PDB file of N, CA and C in Angstrom:
ATOM      1  N   UNK L   1      83.980 -46.035 -23.976  1.00  0.00           N
ATOM      2  CA  UNK L   1      82.954 -46.213 -25.354  1.00  0.00           C
ATOM      3  C   UNK L   1      81.726 -46.136 -25.383  1.00  0.00           C
ATOM      4  N   UNK L   2      81.455 -45.427 -24.272  1.00  0.00           N
ATOM      5  CA  UNK L   2      80.029 -45.257 -24.357  1.00  0.00           C
ATOM      6  C   UNK L   2      79.780 -43.920 -24.668  1.00  0.00           C
ATOM      7  N   UNK L   3      80.619 -43.116 -24.436  1.00  0.00           N
ATOM      8  CA  UNK L   3      80.824 -41.659 -24.856  1.00  0.00           C
ATOM      9  C   UNK L   3      80.895 -41.447 -26.498  1.00  0.00           C
ATOM     10  N   UNK L   4      81.645 -42.593 -26.988  1.00  0.00           N
ATOM     11  CA  UNK L   4      81.577 -42.752 -28.283  1.00  0.00           C
ATOM     12  C   UNK L   4      80.844 -43.141 -28.907  1.00  0.00           C
ATOM     13  N   UNK L   5      79.508 -44.030 -28.360  1.00  0.00           N
ATOM     14  CA  UNK L   5      78.236 -44.366 -28.981  1.00  0.00           C
ATOM     15  C   UNK L   5      77.411 -43.529 -28.912  1.00  0.00           C
ATOM     16  N   UNK L   6      77.378 -42.156 -27.712  1.00  0.00           N
ATOM     17  CA  UNK L   6      76.423 -41.129 -28.315  1.00  0.00           C
ATOM     18  C   UNK L   6      75.767 -40.943 -26.616  1.00  0.00           C
ATOM     19  N   UNK L   7      76.358 -41.599 -25.867  1.00  0.00           N
ATOM     20  CA  UNK L   7      75.957 -41.463 -24.681  1.00  0.00           C
ATOM     21  C   UNK L   7      76.751 -40.289 -23.847  1.00  0.00           C
ATOM     22  N   UNK L   8      75.933 -40.028 -22.885  1.00  0.00           N
ATOM     23  CA  UNK L   8      76.398 -38.577 -21.947  1.00  0.00           C
ATOM     24  C   UNK L   8      77.033 -38.750 -20.715  1.00  0.00           C
ATOM     25  N   UNK L   9      77.847 -39.438 -20.659  1.00  0.00           N
ATOM     26  CA  UNK L   9      78.677 -39.966 -19.335  1.00  0.00           C
ATOM     27  C   UNK L   9      78.836 -38.971 -18.246  1.00  0.00           C
ATOM     28  N   UNK L  10      78.896 -39.154 -17.273  1.00  0.00           N
ATOM     29  CA  UNK L  10      78.580 -37.638 -16.296  1.00  0.00           C
ATOM     30  C   UNK L  10      80.029 -38.080 -15.609  1.00  0.00           C
ATOM     31  N   UNK L  11      80.454 -39.076 -15.272  1.00  0.00           N
ATOM     32  CA  UNK L  11      81.468 -39.548 -14.170  1.00  0.00           C
ATOM     33  C   UNK L  11      81.483 -41.357 -14.479  1.00  0.00           C
ATOM     34  N   UNK L  12      82.482 -41.722 -13.885  1.00  0.00           N
ATOM     35  CA  UNK L  12      83.179 -43.146 -13.724  1.00  0.00           C
ATOM     36  C   UNK L  12      82.910 -43.048 -12.426  1.00  0.00           C
ATOM     37  N   UNK L  13      82.759 -43.987 -11.393  1.00  0.00           N
ATOM     38  CA  UNK L  13      83.349 -44.688 -10.245  1.00  0.00           C
ATOM     39  C   UNK L  13      83.537 -45.858  -9.903  1.00  0.00           C
ATOM     40  N   UNK L  14      83.746 -46.059  -9.023  1.00  0.00           N
ATOM     41  CA  UNK L  14      84.276 -47.350  -8.263  1.00  0.00           C
ATOM     42  C   UNK L  14      83.733 -48.653  -8.978  1.00  0.00           C
ATOM     43  N   UNK L  15      84.009 -50.090  -8.697  1.00  0.00           N
ATOM     44  CA  UNK L  15      82.981 -50.994  -9.059  1.00  0.00           C
ATOM     45  C   UNK L  15      82.292 -50.894 -10.407  1.00  0.00           C
ATOM     46  N   UNK L  16      83.094 -50.392 -11.482  1.00  0.00           N
ATOM     47  CA  UNK L  16      82.876 -49.897 -12.738  1.00  0.00           C
ATOM     48  C   UNK L  16      81.219 -49.693 -12.830  1.00  0.00           C
ATOM     49  N   UNK L  17      80.755 -48.310 -11.791  1.00  0.00           N
ATOM     50  CA  UNK L  17      80.164 -47.375 -11.864  1.00  0.00           C
ATOM     51  C   UNK L  17      79.906 -46.727 -12.817  1.00  0.00           C
ATOM     52  N   UNK L  18      78.988 -46.062 -13.625  1.00  0.00           N
ATOM     53  CA  UNK L  18      79.012 -45.320 -14.012  1.00  0.00           C
ATOM     54  C   UNK L  18      77.596 -43.877 -14.115  1.00  0.00           C
ATOM     55  N   UNK L  19      77.904 -42.848 -14.090  1.00  0.00           N
ATOM     56  CA  UNK L  19      76.861 -41.838 -14.146  1.00  0.00           C
ATOM     57  C   UNK L  19      76.306 -41.248 -15.413  1.00  0.00           C
ATOM     58  N   UNK L  20      75.068 -41.171 -15.672  1.00  0.00           N
ATOM     59  CA  UNK L  20      74.762 -40.373 -16.899  1.00  0.00           C
ATOM     60  C   UNK L  20      74.345 -38.872 -16.726  1.00  0.00           C
ATOM     61  N   UNK L  21      74.215 -37.932 -17.206  1.00  0.00           N
ATOM     62  CA  UNK L  21      73.591 -36.861 -17.209  1.00  0.00           C
ATOM     63  C   UNK L  21      71.933 -36.900 -18.066  1.00  0.00           C
ATOM     64  N   UNK L  22      71.037 -36.810 -17.148  1.00  0.00           N
ATOM     65  CA  UNK L  22      69.678 -36.834 -17.736  1.00  0.00           C
ATOM     66  C   UNK L  22      68.685 -35.861 -16.777  1.00  0.00           C
ATOM     67  N   UNK L  23      67.757 -35.793 -17.522  1.00  0.00           N
ATOM     68  CA  UNK L  23      66.969 -34.623 -17.237  1.00  0.00           C
ATOM     69  C   UNK L  23      65.294 -35.050 -17.744  1.00  0.00           C
ATOM     70  N   UNK L  24      64.335 -34.762 -16.583  1.00  0.00           N
ATOM     71  CA  UNK L  24      63.119 -34.980 -17.346  1.00  0.00           C
ATOM     72  C   UNK L  24      62.393 -34.181 -18.511  1.00  0.00           C
ATOM     73  N   UNK L  25      61.991 -34.289 -19.512  1.00  0.00           N
ATOM     74  CA  UNK L  25      61.260 -33.855 -20.522  1.00  0.00           C
ATOM     75  C   UNK L  25      59.801 -33.210 -19.637  1.00  0.00           C
ATOM     76  N   UNK L  26      59.158 -32.114 -20.682  1.00  0.00           N
ATOM     77  CA  UNK L  26      58.272 -31.507 -20.171  1.00  0.00           C
ATOM     78  C   UNK L  26      57.289 -32.796 -20.060  1.00  0.00           C
ATOM     79  N   UNK L  27      57.237 -33.739 -20.824  1.00  0.00           N
ATOM     80  CA  UNK L  27      56.269 -35.177 -21.194  1.00  0.00           C
ATOM     81  C   UNK L  27      56.480 -35.806 -19.886  1.00  0.00           C
ATOM     82  N   UNK L  28      57.380 -35.981 -18.851  1.00  0.00           N
ATOM     83  CA  UNK L  28      57.978 -36.630 -17.902  1.00  0.00           C
ATOM     84  C   UNK L  28      58.669 -37.551 -18.091  1.00  0.00           C
ATOM     85  N   UNK L  29      59.111 -38.002 -19.342  1.00  0.00           N
ATOM     86  CA  UNK L  29      59.981 -38.866 -19.602  1.00  0.00           C
ATOM     87  C   UNK L  29      61.327 -38.692 -19.562  1.00  0.00           C
ATOM     88  N   UNK L  30      62.374 -39.368 -18.839  1.00  0.00           N
ATOM     89  CA  UNK L  30      63.954 -39.146 -18.907  1.00  0.00           C
ATOM     90  C   UNK L  30      64.345 -39.002 -19.977  1.00  0.00           C
ATOM     91  N   UNK L  31      65.281 -38.370 -20.288  1.00  0.00           N
ATOM     92  CA  UNK L  31      66.220 -38.570 -21.505  1.00  0.00           C
ATOM     93  C   UNK L  31      67.719 -38.042 -21.086  1.00  0.00           C
ATOM     94  N   UNK L  32      68.766 -39.102 -21.928  1.00  0.00           N
ATOM     95  CA  UNK L  32      70.031 -39.072 -21.624  1.00  0.00           C
ATOM     96  C   UNK L  32      70.478 -37.388 -22.596  1.00  0.00           C
ATOM     97  N   UNK L  33      71.091 -36.719 -21.934  1.00  0.00           N
ATOM     98  CA  UNK L  33      71.549 -35.417 -22.777  1.00  0.00           C
ATOM     99  C   UNK L  33      73.055 -34.521 -21.781  1.00  0.00           C
ATOM    100  N   UNK L  34      73.659 -34.086 -22.665  1.00  0.00           N
ATOM    101  CA  UNK L  34      74.739 -33.492 -22.146  1.00  0.00           C
ATOM    102  C   UNK L  34      74.008 -32.223 -21.589  1.00  0.00           C
ATOM    103  N   UNK L  35      74.486 -31.913 -20.672  1.00  0.00           N
ATOM    104  CA  UNK L  35      74.050 -30.650 -19.466  1.00  0.00           C
ATOM    105  C   UNK L  35      73.583 -29.315 -20.429  1.00  0.00           C
ATOM    106  N   UNK L  36      74.738 -28.936 -21.298  1.00  0.00           N
ATOM    107  CA  UNK L  36      74.361 -28.011 -22.007  1.00  0.00           C
ATOM    108  C   UNK L  36      73.155 -27.699 -22.872  1.00  0.00           C
ATOM    109  N   UNK L  37      72.550 -29.358 -23.270  1.00  0.00           N
ATOM    110  CA  UNK L  37      71.652 -29.598 -23.957  1.00  0.00           C
ATOM    111  C   UNK L  37      70.779 -29.408 -23.536  1.00  0.00           C
ATOM    112  N   UNK L  38      70.468 -29.497 -21.978  1.00  0.00           N
ATOM    113  CA  UNK L  38      69.323 -30.028 -21.129  1.00  0.00           C
ATOM    114  C   UNK L  38      67.744 -28.788 -21.900  1.00  0.00           C
ATOM    115  N   UNK L  39      68.267 -27.624 -22.029  1.00  0.00           N
ATOM    116  CA  UNK L  39      67.451 -26.885 -22.365  1.00  0.00           C
ATOM    117  C   UNK L  39      66.437 -27.320 -23.880  1.00  0.00           C
ATOM    118  N   UNK L  40      67.216 -27.922 -24.696  1.00  0.00           N
ATOM    119  CA  UNK L  40      66.803 -28.380 -25.834  1.00  0.00           C
ATOM    120  C   UNK L  40      66.114 -29.517 -26.198  1.00  0.00           C
ATOM    121  N   UNK L  41      66.393 -30.439 -25.132  1.00  0.00           N
ATOM    122  CA  UNK L  41      66.089 -31.567 -25.030  1.00  0.00           C
ATOM    123  C   UNK L  41      64.968 -32.093 -24.333  1.00  0.00           C
ATOM    124  N   UNK L  42      65.256 -30.987 -23.167  1.00  0.00           N
ATOM    125  CA  UNK L  42      63.736 -31.344 -22.387  1.00  0.00           C
ATOM    126  C   UNK L  42      63.395 -30.290 -21.858  1.00  0.00           C
ATOM    127  N   UNK L  43      63.425 -29.396 -22.609  1.00  0.00           N
ATOM    128  CA  UNK L  43      62.477 -27.773 -22.610  1.00  0.00           C
ATOM    129  C   UNK L  43      63.186 -26.675 -21.478  1.00  0.00           C
ATOM    130  N   UNK L  44      62.648 -25.993 -21.414  1.00  0.00           N
ATOM    131  CA  UNK L  44      63.082 -24.719 -20.545  1.00  0.00           C
ATOM    132  C   UNK L  44      63.389 -25.217 -18.727  1.00  0.00           C
ATOM    133  N   UNK L  45      62.479 -26.282 -18.403  1.00  0.00           N
ATOM    134  CA  UNK L  45      62.543 -26.247 -17.014  1.00  0.00           C
ATOM    135  C   UNK L  45      61.216 -25.422 -16.160  1.00  0.00           C
ATOM    136  N   UNK L  46      60.999 -24.636 -16.744  1.00  0.00           N
ATOM    137  CA  UNK L  46      60.045 -23.647 -16.231  1.00  0.00           C
ATOM    138  C   UNK L  46      58.610 -24.397 -15.889  1.00  0.00           C
ATOM    139  N   UNK L  47      58.112 -24.413 -14.388  1.00  0.00           N
ATOM    140  CA  UNK L  47      56.836 -25.215 -14.137  1.00  0.00           C
ATOM    141  C   UNK L  47      55.755 -24.402 -15.005  1.00  0.00           C
ATOM    142  N   UNK L  48      54.950 -24.870 -15.583  1.00  0.00           N
ATOM    143  CA  UNK L  48      53.671 -24.042 -16.256  1.00  0.00           C
ATOM    144  C   UNK L  48      52.831 -23.057 -14.901  1.00  0.00           C
ATOM    145  N   UNK L  49      52.399 -22.548 -15.365  1.00  0.00           N
ATOM    146  CA  UNK L  49      51.486 -21.552 -14.109  1.00  0.00           C
ATOM    147  C   UNK L  49      50.141 -22.316 -13.626  1.00  0.00           C
ATOM    148  N   UNK L  50      50.311 -22.510 -12.580  1.00  0.00           N
ATOM    149  CA  UNK L  50      49.231 -23.050 -12.146  1.00  0.00           C
ATOM    150  C   UNK L  50      47.674 -22.587 -12.292  1.00  0.00           C
ATOM    151  N   UNK L  51      46.434 -22.585 -12.471  1.00  0.00           N
ATOM    152  CA  UNK L  51      44.949 -22.375 -12.947  1.00  0.00           C
ATOM    153  C   UNK L  51      44.592 -21.703 -11.781  1.00  0.00           C
ATOM    154  N   UNK L  52      44.131 -20.573 -11.343  1.00  0.00           N
ATOM    155  CA  UNK L  52      43.737 -20.144  -9.993  1.00  0.00           C
ATOM    156  C   UNK L  52      43.097 -20.879  -8.684  1.00  0.00           C
ATOM    157  N   UNK L  53      42.859 -20.918  -8.107  1.00  0.00           N
ATOM    158  CA  UNK L  53      41.728 -21.745  -7.297  1.00  0.00           C
ATOM    159  C   UNK L  53      40.494 -21.260  -7.676  1.00  0.00           C
ATOM    160  N   UNK L  54      39.537 -22.169  -7.546  1.00  0.00           N
ATOM    161  CA  UNK L  54      37.876 -21.682  -7.784  1.00  0.00           C
ATOM    162  C   UNK L  54      37.582 -20.927  -6.733  1.00  0.00           C
ATOM    163  N   UNK L  55      36.292 -20.167  -6.818  1.00  0.00           N
ATOM    164  CA  UNK L  55      36.197 -19.182  -6.064  1.00  0.00           C
ATOM    165  C   UNK L  55      35.140 -20.071  -4.977  1.00  0.00           C
ATOM    166  N   UNK L  56      35.309 -20.102  -3.757  1.00  0.00           N
ATOM    167  CA  UNK L  56      34.311 -20.498  -2.816  1.00  0.00           C
ATOM    168  C   UNK L  56      33.164 -20.170  -3.396  1.00  0.00           C
ATOM    169  N   UNK L  57      32.016 -21.586  -3.329  1.00  0.00           N
ATOM    170  CA  UNK L  57      31.019 -21.362  -3.191  1.00  0.00           C
ATOM    171  C   UNK L  57      30.454 -20.445  -2.161  1.00  0.00           C
ATOM    172  N   UNK L  58      29.165 -19.754  -2.426  1.00  0.00           N
ATOM    173  CA  UNK L  58      28.343 -18.758  -1.585  1.00  0.00           C
ATOM    174  C   UNK L  58      27.626 -19.485  -0.872  1.00  0.00           C
ATOM    175  N   UNK L  59      27.603 -19.142   0.080  1.00  0.00           N
ATOM    176  CA  UNK L  59      27.000 -19.871   1.505  1.00  0.00           C
ATOM    177  C   UNK L  59      25.644 -19.838   1.374  1.00  0.00           C
ATOM    178  N   UNK L  60      24.635 -20.899   1.702  1.00  0.00           N
ATOM    179  CA  UNK L  60      22.821 -20.837   0.954  1.00  0.00           C
ATOM    180  C   UNK L  60      22.465 -19.878   2.042  1.00  0.00           C
ATOM    181  N   UNK L  61      21.310 -18.994   1.596  1.00  0.00           N
ATOM    182  CA  UNK L  61      20.771 -18.043   2.481  1.00  0.00           C
ATOM    183  C   UNK L  61      19.100 -18.322   2.576  1.00  0.00           C
ATOM    184  N   UNK L  62      18.792 -17.487   3.621  1.00  0.00           N
ATOM    185  CA  UNK L  62      17.431 -17.256   3.848  1.00  0.00           C
ATOM    186  C   UNK L  62      16.508 -16.226   3.302  1.00  0.00           C
ATOM    187  N   UNK L  63      16.193 -16.587   2.137  1.00  0.00           N
ATOM    188  CA  UNK L  63      15.547 -15.400   1.354  1.00  0.00           C
ATOM    189  C   UNK L  63      14.399 -14.998   1.914  1.00  0.00           C
ATOM    190  N   UNK L  64      13.758 -13.872   2.042  1.00  0.00           N
ATOM    191  CA  UNK L  64      12.239 -13.918   2.145  1.00  0.00           C
ATOM    192  C   UNK L  64      11.498 -14.807   1.613  1.00  0.00           C
ATOM    193  N   UNK L  65      10.147 -15.385   2.340  1.00  0.00           N
ATOM    194  CA  UNK L  65       9.259 -16.450   1.503  1.00  0.00           C
ATOM    195  C   UNK L  65       9.853 -17.340   0.386  1.00  0.00           C
ATOM    196  N   UNK L  66      10.798 -17.924   0.800  1.00  0.00           N
ATOM    197  CA  UNK L  66      11.459 -19.009   0.124  1.00  0.00           C
ATOM    198  C   UNK L  66      12.213 -19.921   1.059  1.00  0.00           C
ATOM    199  N   UNK L  67      12.505 -21.112   0.745  1.00  0.00           N
ATOM    200  CA  UNK L  67      12.868 -22.178   1.375  1.00  0.00           C
ATOM    201  C   UNK L  67      14.573 -21.845   1.662  1.00  0.00           C
ATOM    202  N   UNK L  68      14.896 -21.870   3.112  1.00  0.00           N
ATOM    203  CA  UNK L  68      16.446 -22.015   3.112  1.00  0.00           C
ATOM    204  C   UNK L  68      17.039 -23.473   2.969  1.00  0.00           C
ATOM    205  N   UNK L  69      18.198 -23.133   3.621  1.00  0.00           N
ATOM    206  CA  UNK L  69      18.769 -25.078   3.114  1.00  0.00           C
ATOM    207  C   UNK L  69      17.746 -25.862   4.316  1.00  0.00           C
ATOM    208  N   UNK L  70      18.247 -27.365   3.555  1.00  0.00           N
ATOM    209  CA  UNK L  70      17.186 -28.105   4.327  1.00  0.00           C
ATOM    210  C   UNK L  70      17.764 -28.567   5.974  1.00  0.00           C
ATOM    211  N   UNK L  71      17.029 -28.259   6.883  1.00  0.00           N
ATOM    212  CA  UNK L  71      17.486 -28.756   7.882  1.00  0.00           C
ATOM    213  C   UNK L  71      16.685 -29.631   8.941  1.00  0.00           C
ATOM    214  N   UNK L  72      17.692 -30.152  10.104  1.00  0.00           N
ATOM    215  CA  UNK L  72      16.838 -31.453  11.531  1.00  0.00           C
ATOM    216  C   UNK L  72      16.507 -30.144  11.900  1.00  0.00           C
ATOM    217  N   UNK L  73      17.323 -29.503  12.687  1.00  0.00           N
ATOM    218  CA  UNK L  73      17.398 -28.791  14.171  1.00  0.00           C
ATOM    219  C   UNK L  73      17.421 -27.282  13.521  1.00  0.00           C
ATOM    220  N   UNK L  74      17.509 -26.606  14.864  1.00  0.00           N
ATOM    221  CA  UNK L  74      17.813 -25.117  14.765  1.00  0.00           C
ATOM    222  C   UNK L  74      19.717 -24.622  14.442  1.00  0.00           C
ATOM    223  N   UNK L  75      19.931 -25.628  15.080  1.00  0.00           N
ATOM    224  CA  UNK L  75      21.669 -25.312  14.874  1.00  0.00           C
ATOM    225  C   UNK L  75      21.979 -25.689  13.513  1.00  0.00           C
ATOM    226  N   UNK L  76      21.241 -26.396  12.650  1.00  0.00           N
ATOM    227  CA  UNK L  76      21.522 -26.638  10.768  1.00  0.00           C
ATOM    228  C   UNK L  76      21.568 -25.679  10.086  1.00  0.00           C
ATOM    229  N   UNK L  77      20.853 -24.749  11.072  1.00  0.00           N
ATOM    230  CA  UNK L  77      20.737 -23.106  10.210  1.00  0.00           C
ATOM    231  C   UNK L  77      22.214 -21.869  10.644  1.00  0.00           C
ATOM    232  N   UNK L  78      22.740 -22.343  11.816  1.00  0.00           N
ATOM    233  CA  UNK L  78      23.610 -21.339  12.015  1.00  0.00           C
ATOM    234  C   UNK L  78      24.791 -21.251  11.119  1.00  0.00           C
ATOM    235  N   UNK L  79      25.008 -19.913  10.934  1.00  0.00           N
ATOM    236  CA  UNK L  79      25.982 -19.611  10.041  1.00  0.00           C
ATOM    237  C   UNK L  79      25.562 -19.409   8.523  1.00  0.00           C
ATOM    238  N   UNK L  80      24.360 -19.157   8.294  1.00  0.00           N
ATOM    239  CA  UNK L  80      23.799 -19.022   7.405  1.00  0.00           C
ATOM    240  C   UNK L  80      22.977 -17.610   7.532  1.00  0.00           C
ATOM    241  N   UNK L  81      23.279 -17.186   5.983  1.00  0.00           N
ATOM    242  CA  UNK L  81      22.926 -15.388   5.947  1.00  0.00           C
ATOM    243  C   UNK L  81      21.214 -15.305   6.340  1.00  0.00           C
ATOM    244  N   UNK L  82      20.817 -15.023   7.192  1.00  0.00           N
ATOM    245  CA  UNK L  82      19.514 -14.361   7.332  1.00  0.00           C
ATOM    246  C   UNK L  82      18.572 -15.582   8.084  1.00  0.00           C
ATOM    247  N   UNK L  83      19.567 -16.655   8.273  1.00  0.00           N
ATOM    248  CA  UNK L  83      18.726 -17.899   8.473  1.00  0.00           C
ATOM    249  C   UNK L  83      18.513 -18.132  10.156  1.00  0.00           C
ATOM    250  N   UNK L  84      17.410 -18.033  10.566  1.00  0.00           N
ATOM    251  CA  UNK L  84      17.137 -18.009  12.705  1.00  0.00           C
ATOM    252  C   UNK L  84      16.737 -18.984  12.849  1.00  0.00           C
ATOM    253  N   UNK L  85      16.183 -20.066  12.322  1.00  0.00           N
ATOM    254  CA  UNK L  85      15.737 -21.329  13.124  1.00  0.00           C
ATOM    255  C   UNK L  85      15.721 -22.239  11.784  1.00  0.00           C
ATOM    256  N   UNK L  86      15.235 -23.540  12.184  1.00  0.00           N
ATOM    257  CA  UNK L  86      14.616 -24.463  11.498  1.00  0.00           C
ATOM    258  C   UNK L  86      13.220 -24.928  11.782  1.00  0.00           C
ATOM    259  N   UNK L  87      12.265 -24.890   9.993  1.00  0.00           N
ATOM    260  CA  UNK L  87      10.922 -24.691  10.566  1.00  0.00           C
ATOM    261  C   UNK L  87      10.789 -26.171  10.384  1.00  0.00           C
ATOM    262  N   UNK L  88       9.041 -25.969  10.619  1.00  0.00           N
ATOM    263  CA  UNK L  88       8.808 -27.422  10.215  1.00  0.00           C
ATOM    264  C   UNK L  88       8.604 -28.198   8.956  1.00  0.00           C
ATOM    265  N   UNK L  89       9.107 -27.400   8.152  1.00  0.00           N
ATOM    266  CA  UNK L  89       9.140 -27.545   6.863  1.00  0.00           C
ATOM    267  C   UNK L  89      10.096 -28.795   6.537  1.00  0.00           C
ATOM    268  N   UNK L  90      11.149 -28.242   7.422  1.00  0.00           N
ATOM    269  CA  UNK L  90      12.502 -29.113   7.411  1.00  0.00           C
ATOM    270  C   UNK L  90      13.436 -28.149   6.622  1.00  0.00           C
ATOM    271  N   UNK L  91      13.048 -26.830   6.537  1.00  0.00           N
ATOM    272  CA  UNK L  91      13.949 -25.535   5.582  1.00  0.00           C
ATOM    273  C   UNK L  91      14.422 -24.930   6.828  1.00  0.00           C
ATOM    274  N   UNK L  92      15.383 -24.230   6.572  1.00  0.00           N
ATOM    275  CA  UNK L  92      15.827 -22.893   7.291  1.00  0.00           C
ATOM    276  C   UNK L  92      14.980 -21.726   6.862  1.00  0.00           C
ATOM    277  N   UNK L  93      14.522 -21.004   7.906  1.00  0.00           N
ATOM    278  CA  UNK L  93      14.043 -19.926   7.581  1.00  0.00           C
ATOM    279  C   UNK L  93      14.604 -18.558   8.148  1.00  0.00           C
ATOM    280  N   UNK L  94      14.083 -17.286   7.426  1.00  0.00           N
ATOM    281  CA  UNK L  94      14.319 -16.309   8.341  1.00  0.00           C
ATOM    282  C   UNK L  94      12.796 -15.504   8.892  1.00  0.00           C
ATOM    283  N   UNK L  95      12.042 -16.387   9.276  1.00  0.00           N
ATOM    284  CA  UNK L  95      10.946 -15.708   9.943  1.00  0.00           C
ATOM    285  C   UNK L  95      10.974 -16.293  11.493  1.00  0.00           C
ATOM    286  N   UNK L  96      11.349 -15.361  12.511  1.00  0.00           N
ATOM    287  CA  UNK L  96      11.381 -16.135  13.757  1.00  0.00           C
ATOM    288  C   UNK L  96      10.386 -16.547  14.215  1.00  0.00           C
ATOM    289  N   UNK L  97      10.682 -17.617  15.377  1.00  0.00           N
ATOM    290  CA  UNK L  97       9.176 -18.133  15.589  1.00  0.00           C
ATOM    291  C   UNK L  97       8.872 -17.365  16.808  1.00  0.00           C
ATOM    292  N   UNK L  98       7.249 -16.855  16.954  1.00  0.00           N
ATOM    293  CA  UNK L  98       6.616 -16.098  17.598  1.00  0.00           C
ATOM    294  C   UNK L  98       5.806 -17.093  18.781  1.00  0.00           C
ATOM    295  N   UNK L  99       5.619 -16.805  19.757  1.00  0.00           N
ATOM    296  CA  UNK L  99       5.177 -17.262  20.909  1.00  0.00           C
ATOM    297  C   UNK L  99       3.590 -16.607  21.667  1.00  0.00           C
TER     298      UNK L  99
END
């Protein structure tokens, strides 16, 4: 009777259980359909191509005569291009400490 009413019954089981054929549309909503009709009802099934990951931000540097990244200790400047130490100003610098 369900099939005559337009429902796509996939299988009948014991205890009066029924399984339907269903697919999720591109909008994420489940839809009842004959398996042959899945592409028309639910779309091609292909996932959209993901966007490329953003490029990593470049690390700060210590350009000549300019403040580098903020710092509290010399260790804060390790790994930044051209930075050699933390100056009294609280910024990494490319100027080595002279004694």
